[in-house]
């Protein structure tokens, strides 16, 4: 005896809604799914009539469903929005190539204009080239930082009013957990906002799927036969998020309302007075919003361009330390002042020729002991310390 | 007695099965019935090619994988205890972050 839909009480139920546990038929599911997103958009005032909205499109399930649903709702409820797809090409052969093909098909299927911007165009570096420099550890840091800015830079150049992203309820809950575990109070405060970056200079980002469960997005895409691309990035997956995700899924198996409960907790949490928070300011170099004098992307780029790719990976305090080291090395204070151990005096010979190599020379930086610094890069490395004052 | 079942692996799950999305398989079950729990064991031993941990966790599928039987959410059918019938189509859709 098939279970009937709890809404229409007529057709056979196909899906158990994760939020409520109620069984629904296909049509009632579509209706409820779309209605709830419409409701989120309306109650949070995500859009205003006439706005130009860029949908961050990766070709994956979330952004594909977002593009489809926004297009549908825009027509059904006459939002009066000018929608288009904005894709970022990180330059990852075999991963982004295929997903961009999907976005191009979406452009046809949903009749939405598409704009593709590449890391190469925006930063002068593709992810493939960055991985060659930095290896497969920390490469996700570069990709994540660059992607975040890429959408904004792209949107700015296109005169966009808002950027809509496919972040779903599961993503938001994961991010809250990650920020709690990392003690990142500033991000913990910001990550639950349904509209972020709402300052006069930045382009607001909106999350119409903030309360939409991943399971329903996947089911919607499946039942509607939406064309999306699914593969893990060929470079290391985000391990930390992976743990948070597995943890949440396990909790959800025991308590179905876990996701929405965590989002609720995140929204209601407030930081007590007197807690020092980083002040959001603007990057002195590119003008992008930043918690430091220079934004992370500019620090990372500077490192890449100066042949010091690990600059900016890790904590800000460590970055400052790294910079200080480079700066200090200008005036070598090691015991043997006449030797060639100090950075700005390094000859174009192999580092092993440095007589102070075995001694405890503070300025005999690990960079020189690292096998990754090839002889032919010595020249570049030497320049770092000569130009270190302009690094940042 | 053998049971014919259509298995579908989608949303990235196909990568664990030699990049093949659709499999029509014949499972020898004798006189007994076959439920999804037993099917999962069969898949694990006969079909899965790599990274078991991305597909299964303990005796069930990894949380986050959507399972449908003839396009019906297995949550409505008793999940692991559902008894498979001839020509049932069972779909496993993996979900990945980011999409």
Short mmCIF file of C-alpha atoms in Angstrom, two decimals:
data_model
loop_
_atom_site.label_atom_id
_atom_site.label_comp_id
_atom_site.label_asym_id
_atom_site.label_seq_id
_atom_site.Cartn_x
_atom_site.Cartn_y
_atom_site.Cartn_z
CA UNK A 1 0.00 0.00 0.00
CA UNK A 2 1.82 3.11 -1.20
CA UNK A 3 2.05 6.05 1.12
CA UNK A 4 0.01 9.07 0.06
CA UNK A 5 1.25 12.64 -0.12
CA UNK A 6 0.62 14.49 3.13
CA UNK A 7 -0.24 17.68 1.24
CA UNK A 8 -2.63 16.68 -1.56
CA UNK A 9 -3.64 13.37 0.05
CA UNK A 10 -4.14 12.11 -3.45
CA UNK A 11 -0.95 11.09 -5.21
CA UNK A 12 1.72 8.68 -4.13
CA UNK A 13 4.44 10.16 -1.94
CA UNK A 14 7.94 10.08 -3.43
CA UNK A 15 10.04 11.94 -0.95
CA UNK A 16 10.33 12.28 2.77
CA UNK A 17 11.06 15.92 3.43
CA UNK A 18 14.13 16.22 5.64
CA UNK A 19 12.92 19.39 7.32
CA UNK A 20 9.55 18.06 8.41
CA UNK A 21 9.70 14.32 7.87
CA UNK A 22 6.46 14.48 5.91
CA UNK A 23 5.92 12.41 2.77
CA UNK A 24 5.17 14.38 -0.39
CA UNK A 25 4.37 13.61 -4.01
CA UNK A 26 6.41 14.99 -6.87
CA UNK A 27 4.14 17.93 -7.71
CA UNK A 28 3.62 18.95 -4.11
CA UNK A 29 7.37 18.70 -3.55
CA UNK A 30 8.10 21.05 -6.46
CA UNK A 31 5.45 23.43 -5.21
CA UNK A 32 6.69 23.40 -1.60
CA UNK A 33 10.35 23.65 -2.61
CA UNK A 34 9.79 26.64 -4.87
CA UNK A 35 7.33 28.31 -2.50
CA UNK A 36 9.74 28.16 0.40
CA UNK A 37 12.52 29.73 -1.64
CA UNK A 38 10.12 32.42 -2.82
CA UNK A 39 9.15 32.98 0.80
CA UNK A 40 12.83 33.28 1.83
CA UNK A 41 13.44 35.79 -0.96
CA UNK A 42 10.39 37.84 0.01
CA UNK A 43 10.80 37.88 3.78
CA UNK A 44 14.52 38.68 3.67
CA UNK A 45 14.05 41.25 0.89
CA UNK A 46 16.84 39.66 -1.10
CA UNK A 47 16.11 41.49 -4.33
CA UNK A 48 14.60 44.72 -5.60
CA UNK A 49 12.81 45.14 -8.89
CA UNK A 50 15.08 46.04 -11.77
CA UNK A 51 18.26 44.72 -10.18
CA UNK A 52 20.95 43.02 -12.21
CA UNK A 53 21.72 39.73 -10.48
CA UNK A 54 24.68 37.50 -11.22
CA UNK A 55 24.14 33.85 -10.33
CA UNK A 56 27.47 32.33 -9.34
CA UNK A 57 27.39 29.27 -11.59
CA UNK A 58 29.79 26.38 -11.17
CA UNK A 59 27.89 23.76 -13.12
CA UNK A 60 27.32 21.80 -9.90
CA UNK A 61 23.96 20.85 -8.41
CA UNK A 62 23.40 23.89 -6.18
CA UNK A 63 24.06 26.59 -8.71
CA UNK A 64 22.28 24.70 -11.47
CA UNK A 65 19.14 24.35 -9.36
CA UNK A 66 19.51 27.98 -8.22
CA UNK A 67 19.66 29.22 -11.81
CA UNK A 68 16.61 27.15 -12.73
CA UNK A 69 14.57 28.16 -9.67
CA UNK A 70 15.46 31.87 -9.82
CA UNK A 71 14.56 31.96 -13.49
CA UNK A 72 11.25 30.22 -12.73
CA UNK A 73 10.37 32.42 -9.75
CA UNK A 74 11.41 35.61 -11.54
CA UNK A 75 8.87 34.80 -14.22
CA UNK A 76 6.18 33.38 -11.97
CA UNK A 77 6.17 36.15 -9.39
CA UNK A 78 7.41 38.90 -11.67
CA UNK A 79 10.42 39.95 -9.59
CA UNK A 80 11.58 42.08 -12.50
CA UNK A 81 15.18 40.89 -12.17
CA UNK A 82 17.81 40.91 -14.84
CA UNK A 83 19.43 37.51 -14.25
CA UNK A 84 22.60 36.11 -15.71
CA UNK A 85 25.16 33.40 -15.05
CA UNK A 86 28.65 34.28 -13.88
CA UNK A 87 31.26 31.54 -13.93
CA UNK A 88 34.80 31.50 -12.71
CA UNK A 89 37.35 29.40 -14.55
CA UNK A 90 40.03 28.49 -12.04
CA UNK A 91 42.10 26.90 -14.77
CA UNK A 92 42.01 23.31 -13.51
CA UNK A 93 42.35 21.04 -16.52
CA UNK A 94 39.91 18.17 -16.53
CA UNK A 95 37.79 19.58 -13.72
CA UNK A 96 36.70 23.05 -14.66
CA UNK A 97 36.70 22.31 -18.37
CA UNK A 98 33.88 19.82 -17.96
CA UNK A 99 31.88 21.86 -15.51
CA UNK A 100 32.13 24.94 -17.74
CA UNK A 101 30.64 22.87 -20.53
CA UNK A 102 27.72 22.18 -18.22
CA UNK A 103 27.29 25.88 -17.49
CA UNK A 104 27.34 26.58 -21.22
CA UNK A 105 24.54 24.07 -21.70
CA UNK A 106 22.62 25.69 -18.82
CA UNK A 107 22.98 29.01 -20.62
CA UNK A 108 21.12 27.49 -23.58
CA UNK A 109 18.63 25.49 -21.52
CA UNK A 110 17.58 28.36 -19.27
CA UNK A 111 18.13 31.09 -21.81
CA UNK A 112 20.29 33.14 -19.48
CA UNK A 113 23.36 35.15 -20.56
CA UNK A 114 26.69 33.75 -19.39
CA UNK A 115 29.95 35.46 -18.49
CA UNK A 116 33.10 33.43 -17.78
CA UNK A 117 36.11 34.97 -16.04
CA UNK A 118 39.35 33.12 -15.56
CA UNK A 119 41.95 33.25 -12.78
CA UNK A 120 44.44 33.72 -15.58
CA UNK A 121 42.69 36.91 -16.71
CA UNK A 122 42.04 38.19 -13.21
CA UNK A 123 45.27 37.26 -11.45
CA UNK A 124 47.69 36.18 -14.16
CA UNK A 125 47.84 32.68 -12.62
CA UNK A 126 45.76 29.59 -13.34
CA UNK A 127 45.25 27.03 -10.56
CA UNK A 128 47.30 24.51 -12.53
CA UNK A 129 50.19 26.98 -12.55
CA UNK A 130 49.73 27.75 -8.84
CA UNK A 131 49.77 24.04 -7.96
CA UNK A 132 53.01 23.72 -9.89
CA UNK A 133 54.46 26.38 -7.61
CA UNK A 134 53.00 25.43 -4.26
CA UNK A 135 52.27 21.73 -4.60
CA UNK A 136 49.08 20.07 -3.46
CA UNK A 137 49.16 21.29 0.07
CA UNK A 138 47.46 24.62 0.75
CA UNK A 139 46.44 24.99 -2.87
CA UNK A 140 42.81 25.12 -1.71
CA UNK A 141 43.68 28.28 0.24
CA UNK A 142 44.65 30.00 -2.99
CA UNK A 143 41.66 28.70 -4.86
CA UNK A 144 39.18 29.68 -2.16
CA UNK A 145 40.57 33.17 -1.60
CA UNK A 146 40.82 33.86 -5.31
CA UNK A 147 37.37 32.51 -6.09
CA UNK A 148 35.71 34.67 -3.50
CA UNK A 149 37.26 37.80 -4.96
CA UNK A 150 36.86 36.63 -8.52
CA UNK A 151 33.08 36.66 -8.25
CA UNK A 152 33.19 40.16 -6.79
CA UNK A 153 35.69 41.48 -9.29
CA UNK A 154 33.71 39.94 -12.11
CA UNK A 155 30.44 41.29 -10.79
CA UNK A 156 31.94 44.74 -10.34
CA UNK A 157 33.23 44.84 -13.88
CA UNK A 158 29.78 43.87 -15.13
CA UNK A 159 27.91 46.47 -13.10
CA UNK A 160 25.98 43.89 -11.10
CA UNK A 161 23.73 44.85 -8.18
CA UNK A 162 23.81 41.50 -6.40
CA UNK A 163 25.46 38.12 -6.54
CA UNK A 164 23.34 35.07 -5.76
CA UNK A 165 25.13 31.92 -4.66
CA UNK A 166 23.91 28.37 -4.23
CA UNK A 167 24.99 27.94 -0.59
CA UNK A 168 22.45 25.65 0.99
CA UNK A 169 21.37 24.98 4.57
CA UNK A 170 23.84 22.12 4.94
CA UNK A 171 26.68 24.38 3.75
CA UNK A 172 25.73 27.12 6.20
CA UNK A 173 25.53 24.66 9.11
CA UNK A 174 28.93 23.21 8.16
CA UNK A 175 30.43 26.68 8.04
CA UNK A 176 29.03 27.52 11.48
CA UNK A 177 30.55 24.33 12.93
CA UNK A 178 33.88 25.02 11.21
CA UNK A 179 34.02 28.56 12.52
CA UNK A 180 33.21 27.40 16.04
CA UNK A 181 35.90 24.73 15.90
CA UNK A 182 38.44 27.22 14.58
CA UNK A 183 37.46 29.92 17.02
CA UNK A 184 36.86 32.27 14.13
CA UNK A 185 34.43 34.58 15.91
CA UNK A 186 34.38 37.23 13.20
CA UNK A 187 33.38 34.74 10.51
CA UNK A 188 30.98 33.01 12.88
CA UNK A 189 29.14 36.31 13.14
CA UNK A 190 29.10 36.92 9.42
CA UNK A 191 28.49 33.44 8.04
CA UNK A 192 24.82 33.18 8.96
CA UNK A 193 23.81 36.42 7.25
CA UNK A 194 21.52 35.82 4.30
CA UNK A 195 22.86 38.99 2.70
CA UNK A 196 26.58 39.48 3.11
CA UNK A 197 29.00 42.16 2.03
CA UNK A 198 26.27 44.71 2.38
CA UNK A 199 28.54 47.70 2.62
CA UNK A 200 28.45 50.69 0.29
CA UNK A 201 31.51 49.61 -1.67
CA UNK A 202 30.97 45.87 -1.93
CA UNK A 203 28.41 44.00 -3.94
CA UNK A 204 25.92 42.22 -1.66
CA UNK A 205 25.85 38.45 -1.87
CA UNK A 206 22.59 36.67 -1.27
CA UNK A 207 21.86 33.05 -0.39
CA UNK A 208 18.34 32.16 -1.50
CA UNK A 209 19.03 28.51 -0.50
CA UNK A 210 20.05 29.35 3.04
CA UNK A 211 17.18 27.28 4.43
CA UNK A 212 17.05 24.74 1.64
CA UNK A 213 18.28 21.24 2.41
CA UNK A 214 20.85 19.63 0.21
CA UNK A 215 18.79 16.47 -0.03
CA UNK A 216 15.92 18.42 -1.55
CA UNK A 217 18.20 20.24 -3.99
CA UNK A 218 19.57 16.90 -5.16
CA UNK A 219 16.08 15.38 -5.36
CA UNK A 220 14.76 18.43 -7.23
CA UNK A 221 17.58 18.25 -9.77
CA UNK A 222 17.01 14.52 -10.18
CA UNK A 223 13.25 14.64 -10.62
CA UNK A 224 13.41 17.67 -12.90
CA UNK A 225 16.27 16.03 -14.83
CA UNK A 226 18.39 19.16 -14.54
CA UNK A 227 21.76 18.91 -16.18
CA UNK A 228 24.53 19.30 -13.63
CA UNK A 229 28.10 18.26 -13.27
CA UNK A 230 29.43 16.36 -10.31
CA UNK A 231 32.98 15.49 -9.56
CA UNK A 232 35.34 16.30 -6.79
CA UNK A 233 38.02 18.80 -7.60
CA UNK A 234 41.06 16.93 -8.88
CA UNK A 235 43.20 18.78 -6.37
CA UNK A 236 42.87 17.94 -2.69
CA UNK A 237 39.34 18.11 -1.38
CA UNK A 238 38.66 20.44 1.51
CA UNK A 239 39.57 18.12 4.36
CA UNK A 240 38.39 20.32 7.20
CA UNK A 241 34.96 20.86 5.72
CA UNK A 242 34.83 17.15 5.00
CA UNK A 243 35.03 16.41 8.72
CA UNK A 244 32.38 18.99 9.60
CA UNK A 245 30.17 17.57 6.90
CA UNK A 246 30.52 13.97 8.01
CA UNK A 247 29.86 15.01 11.60
CA UNK A 248 26.67 16.86 10.63
CA UNK A 249 25.41 14.00 8.48
CA UNK A 250 25.92 11.62 11.39
CA UNK A 251 24.04 13.93 13.72
CA UNK A 252 21.29 14.39 11.18
CA UNK A 253 20.79 10.64 10.99
CA UNK A 254 19.91 10.72 14.70
CA UNK A 255 18.10 14.05 14.81
CA UNK A 256 16.62 15.24 11.54
CA UNK A 257 16.32 18.89 12.55
CA UNK A 258 20.07 19.20 13.27
CA UNK A 259 20.87 21.39 10.27
CA UNK A 260 18.18 23.95 10.89
CA UNK A 261 18.89 23.90 14.65
CA UNK A 262 22.55 24.75 14.07
CA UNK A 263 21.63 27.57 11.70
CA UNK A 264 19.23 28.87 14.32
CA UNK A 265 21.94 28.72 16.98
CA UNK A 266 24.35 30.51 14.66
CA UNK A 267 21.83 33.25 13.95
CA UNK A 268 20.96 33.82 17.58
CA UNK A 269 24.50 33.82 18.87
CA UNK A 270 25.94 37.18 19.71
CA UNK A 271 29.46 38.11 20.63
CA UNK A 272 29.71 39.63 24.07
CA UNK A 273 30.88 43.16 24.46
CA UNK A 274 34.57 43.73 24.75
CA UNK A 275 35.56 40.92 22.42
CA UNK A 276 38.12 42.25 20.02
CA UNK A 277 36.96 41.85 16.47
CA UNK A 278 38.93 42.60 13.36
CA UNK A 279 37.83 45.85 11.78
CA UNK A 280 36.80 45.48 8.19
CA UNK A 281 38.80 47.86 6.10
CA UNK A 282 39.90 48.13 2.50
CA UNK A 283 42.96 46.58 0.95
CA UNK A 284 45.52 49.29 0.30
CA UNK A 285 46.46 47.65 -2.92
CA UNK A 286 43.27 46.58 -4.65
CA UNK A 287 40.55 48.25 -2.59
CA UNK A 288 38.79 44.97 -1.82
CA UNK A 289 37.26 44.57 1.62
CA UNK A 290 39.82 43.17 4.04
CA UNK A 291 40.48 42.63 7.73
CA UNK A 292 44.10 43.62 7.26
CA UNK A 293 46.06 46.33 5.57
CA UNK A 294 46.31 44.14 2.49
CA UNK A 295 43.76 41.56 1.47
CA UNK A 296 44.59 37.90 1.44
CA UNK A 297 44.46 37.66 -2.34
CA UNK A 298 47.02 40.43 -2.73
CA UNK A 299 49.34 38.80 -0.17
CA UNK A 300 49.03 35.42 -1.89
CA UNK A 301 49.56 36.96 -5.31
CA UNK A 302 52.57 38.89 -4.12
CA UNK A 303 54.04 35.66 -2.81
CA UNK A 304 53.43 33.90 -6.09
CA UNK A 305 54.87 36.69 -8.16
CA UNK A 306 57.92 37.02 -5.95
CA UNK A 307 58.67 33.29 -5.99
CA UNK A 308 57.67 32.91 -2.34
CA UNK A 309 54.41 31.06 -2.78
CA UNK A 310 53.94 30.14 0.87
CA UNK A 311 53.66 33.78 1.86
CA UNK A 312 50.19 34.35 3.21
CA UNK A 313 49.39 30.71 3.79
CA UNK A 314 48.46 30.31 7.41
CA UNK A 315 47.80 32.78 10.13
CA UNK A 316 48.22 36.50 9.66
CA UNK A 317 50.61 36.63 12.58
CA UNK A 318 52.78 34.04 10.87
CA UNK A 319 52.66 35.96 7.61
CA UNK A 320 53.83 39.06 9.41
CA UNK A 321 56.59 37.01 10.96
CA UNK A 322 57.61 35.70 7.56
CA UNK A 323 57.70 39.22 6.23
CA UNK A 324 59.68 40.39 9.20
CA UNK A 325 62.19 37.64 8.59
CA UNK A 326 62.57 38.67 5.01
CA UNK A 327 62.94 42.28 6.09
CA UNK A 328 65.43 41.50 8.82
CA UNK A 329 67.57 39.52 6.49
CA UNK A 330 68.40 42.74 4.76
CA UNK A 331 70.65 43.63 7.62
CA UNK A 332 72.38 40.40 8.40
CA UNK A 333 73.12 40.03 12.06
CA UNK A 334 74.63 36.61 12.05
CA UNK A 335 77.99 36.05 13.56
CA UNK A 336 79.88 35.79 10.37
CA UNK A 337 79.13 39.04 8.63
CA UNK A 338 81.47 38.44 5.83
CA UNK A 339 79.87 35.21 4.74
CA UNK A 340 77.33 34.93 2.09
CA UNK A 341 74.57 33.59 4.24
CA UNK A 342 72.54 36.69 4.36
CA UNK A 343 69.73 36.84 1.91
CA UNK A 344 70.63 39.97 0.04
CA UNK A 345 74.14 38.77 -0.47
CA UNK A 346 73.28 35.35 -1.71
CA UNK A 347 75.26 34.57 -4.81
CA UNK A 348 73.85 32.75 -7.77
CA UNK A 349 75.37 29.54 -6.57
CA UNK A 350 73.76 26.56 -4.98
CA UNK A 351 72.64 27.18 -1.41
CA UNK A 352 74.84 24.38 -0.17
CA UNK A 353 77.84 26.57 -0.84
CA UNK A 354 76.84 28.91 1.94
CA UNK A 355 79.49 28.50 4.62
CA UNK A 356 77.04 29.20 7.40
CA UNK A 357 74.71 26.46 6.39
CA UNK A 358 75.51 24.23 9.29
CA UNK A 359 75.72 27.01 11.84
CA UNK A 360 72.87 28.40 13.75
CA UNK A 361 72.37 31.40 11.59
CA UNK A 362 68.98 32.91 12.11
CA UNK A 363 68.88 34.42 8.72
CA UNK A 364 69.86 31.29 7.02
CA UNK A 365 66.27 30.89 6.13
CA UNK A 366 64.59 27.57 5.68
CA UNK A 367 63.78 28.64 2.18
CA UNK A 368 67.35 27.93 1.23
CA UNK A 369 67.34 24.57 2.87
CA UNK A 370 64.16 23.64 1.17
CA UNK A 371 64.68 21.41 -1.82
CA UNK A 372 61.91 23.32 -3.54
CA UNK A 373 64.17 26.27 -4.09
CA UNK A 374 66.02 25.40 -7.22
CA UNK A 375 69.25 27.03 -8.13
CA UNK A 376 67.69 28.94 -10.93
CA UNK A 377 65.23 30.46 -8.52
CA UNK A 378 67.94 31.89 -6.39
CA UNK A 379 67.97 34.99 -8.42
CA UNK A 380 64.30 35.50 -7.84
CA UNK A 381 64.66 34.78 -4.14
CA UNK A 382 67.45 37.25 -3.81
CA UNK A 383 65.25 39.88 -5.31
CA UNK A 384 62.66 39.22 -2.66
CA UNK A 385 64.72 40.71 0.04
CA UNK A 386 65.86 43.59 -2.08
CA UNK A 387 62.32 44.51 -2.86
CA UNK A 388 60.78 43.34 0.37
CA UNK A 389 59.76 46.80 1.34
CA UNK A 390 57.36 46.83 -1.54
CA UNK A 391 56.09 43.33 -0.96
CA UNK A 392 53.22 44.66 1.01
CA UNK B 1 16.64 -18.13 -8.26
CA UNK B 2 18.11 -14.95 -9.61
CA UNK B 3 16.71 -11.45 -9.29
CA UNK B 4 17.25 -8.81 -11.95
CA UNK B 5 17.88 -5.35 -10.51
CA UNK B 6 18.74 -2.08 -12.20
CA UNK B 7 21.28 -0.07 -10.25
CA UNK B 8 22.02 3.58 -10.90
CA UNK B 9 24.90 5.54 -9.41
CA UNK B 10 24.64 9.29 -9.91
CA UNK B 11 25.82 12.65 -8.63
CA UNK B 12 29.45 11.53 -8.47
CA UNK B 13 28.80 8.03 -7.04
CA UNK B 14 29.47 6.61 -10.53
CA UNK B 15 33.17 7.34 -10.04
CA UNK B 16 33.29 4.54 -7.50
CA UNK B 17 31.84 2.12 -10.04
CA UNK B 18 34.17 2.49 -12.97
CA UNK B 19 32.42 5.65 -14.16
CA UNK B 20 29.41 3.59 -15.16
CA UNK B 21 26.05 5.05 -14.14
CA UNK B 22 23.67 2.25 -15.09
CA UNK B 23 24.15 -1.39 -14.22
CA UNK B 24 21.68 -4.18 -14.82
CA UNK B 25 22.62 -7.03 -12.55
CA UNK B 26 21.38 -10.48 -11.78
CA UNK B 27 21.65 -11.49 -8.15
CA UNK B 28 21.42 -15.09 -7.02
CA UNK B 29 19.25 -15.15 -3.93
CA UNK B 30 18.03 -18.72 -3.70
CA UNK B 31 14.55 -19.04 -2.30
CA UNK B 32 14.99 -16.12 0.05
CA UNK B 33 13.95 -12.52 -0.33
CA UNK B 34 16.56 -9.87 -0.85
CA UNK B 35 16.44 -6.61 1.04
CA UNK B 36 18.51 -3.46 0.51
CA UNK B 37 20.80 -4.31 3.38
CA UNK B 38 21.75 -7.54 1.59
CA UNK B 39 21.92 -5.70 -1.72
CA UNK B 40 24.47 -3.29 -0.26
CA UNK B 41 26.66 -6.20 0.80
CA UNK B 42 26.35 -7.63 -2.70
CA UNK B 43 27.32 -4.25 -4.22
CA UNK B 44 30.25 -3.97 -1.87
CA UNK B 45 31.56 -7.39 -2.87
CA UNK B 46 30.72 -7.43 -6.56
CA UNK B 47 30.45 -3.94 -7.97
CA UNK B 48 32.26 -1.33 -5.92
CA UNK B 49 35.68 -0.62 -7.34
CA UNK B 50 37.24 1.89 -5.01
CA UNK B 51 37.00 3.89 -1.84
CA UNK B 52 34.41 1.90 0.07
CA UNK B 53 34.26 4.64 2.70
CA UNK B 54 32.78 7.08 0.19
CA UNK B 55 29.87 4.75 -0.43
CA UNK B 56 29.25 2.93 2.80
CA UNK B 57 29.49 3.59 6.49
CA UNK B 58 29.02 0.54 8.66
CA UNK B 59 26.19 -1.55 7.24
CA UNK B 60 24.42 1.26 5.45
CA UNK B 61 25.15 3.88 2.80
CA UNK B 62 27.21 6.86 3.80
CA UNK B 63 24.99 9.61 5.19
CA UNK B 64 24.26 12.16 2.48
CA UNK B 65 23.69 9.62 -0.27
CA UNK B 66 20.13 9.79 -1.50
CA UNK B 67 18.63 6.36 -2.21
CA UNK B 68 15.55 5.91 -4.38
CA UNK B 69 13.65 2.76 -5.28
CA UNK B 70 11.79 3.23 -8.56
CA UNK B 71 12.08 6.97 -7.91
CA UNK B 72 10.69 6.75 -4.40
CA UNK B 73 12.78 7.89 -1.44
CA UNK B 74 13.87 4.78 0.43
CA UNK B 75 13.05 6.60 3.69
CA UNK B 76 9.40 5.98 2.84
CA UNK B 77 9.99 2.29 2.15
CA UNK B 78 11.74 1.09 5.28
CA UNK B 79 15.26 1.86 4.08
CA UNK B 80 17.49 -1.20 4.61
CA UNK B 81 14.55 -3.53 5.19
CA UNK B 82 12.84 -2.89 1.86
CA UNK B 83 12.44 -6.17 -0.02
CA UNK B 84 13.56 -5.88 -3.60
CA UNK B 85 11.31 -7.04 -6.40
CA UNK B 86 12.14 -8.17 -9.90
CA UNK B 87 13.24 -5.27 -12.14
CA UNK B 88 13.32 -2.73 -9.35
CA UNK B 89 15.40 0.32 -10.21
CA UNK B 90 17.53 1.46 -7.30
CA UNK B 91 19.24 4.82 -7.56
CA UNK B 92 22.08 6.09 -5.40
CA UNK B 93 22.78 9.81 -5.71
CA UNK B 94 25.85 11.11 -4.00
CA UNK B 95 26.00 14.71 -2.83
CA UNK B 96 29.16 16.75 -2.87
CA UNK B 97 29.87 20.01 -1.23
CA UNK B 98 30.15 22.98 -3.49
CA UNK B 99 27.97 22.05 -6.41
#
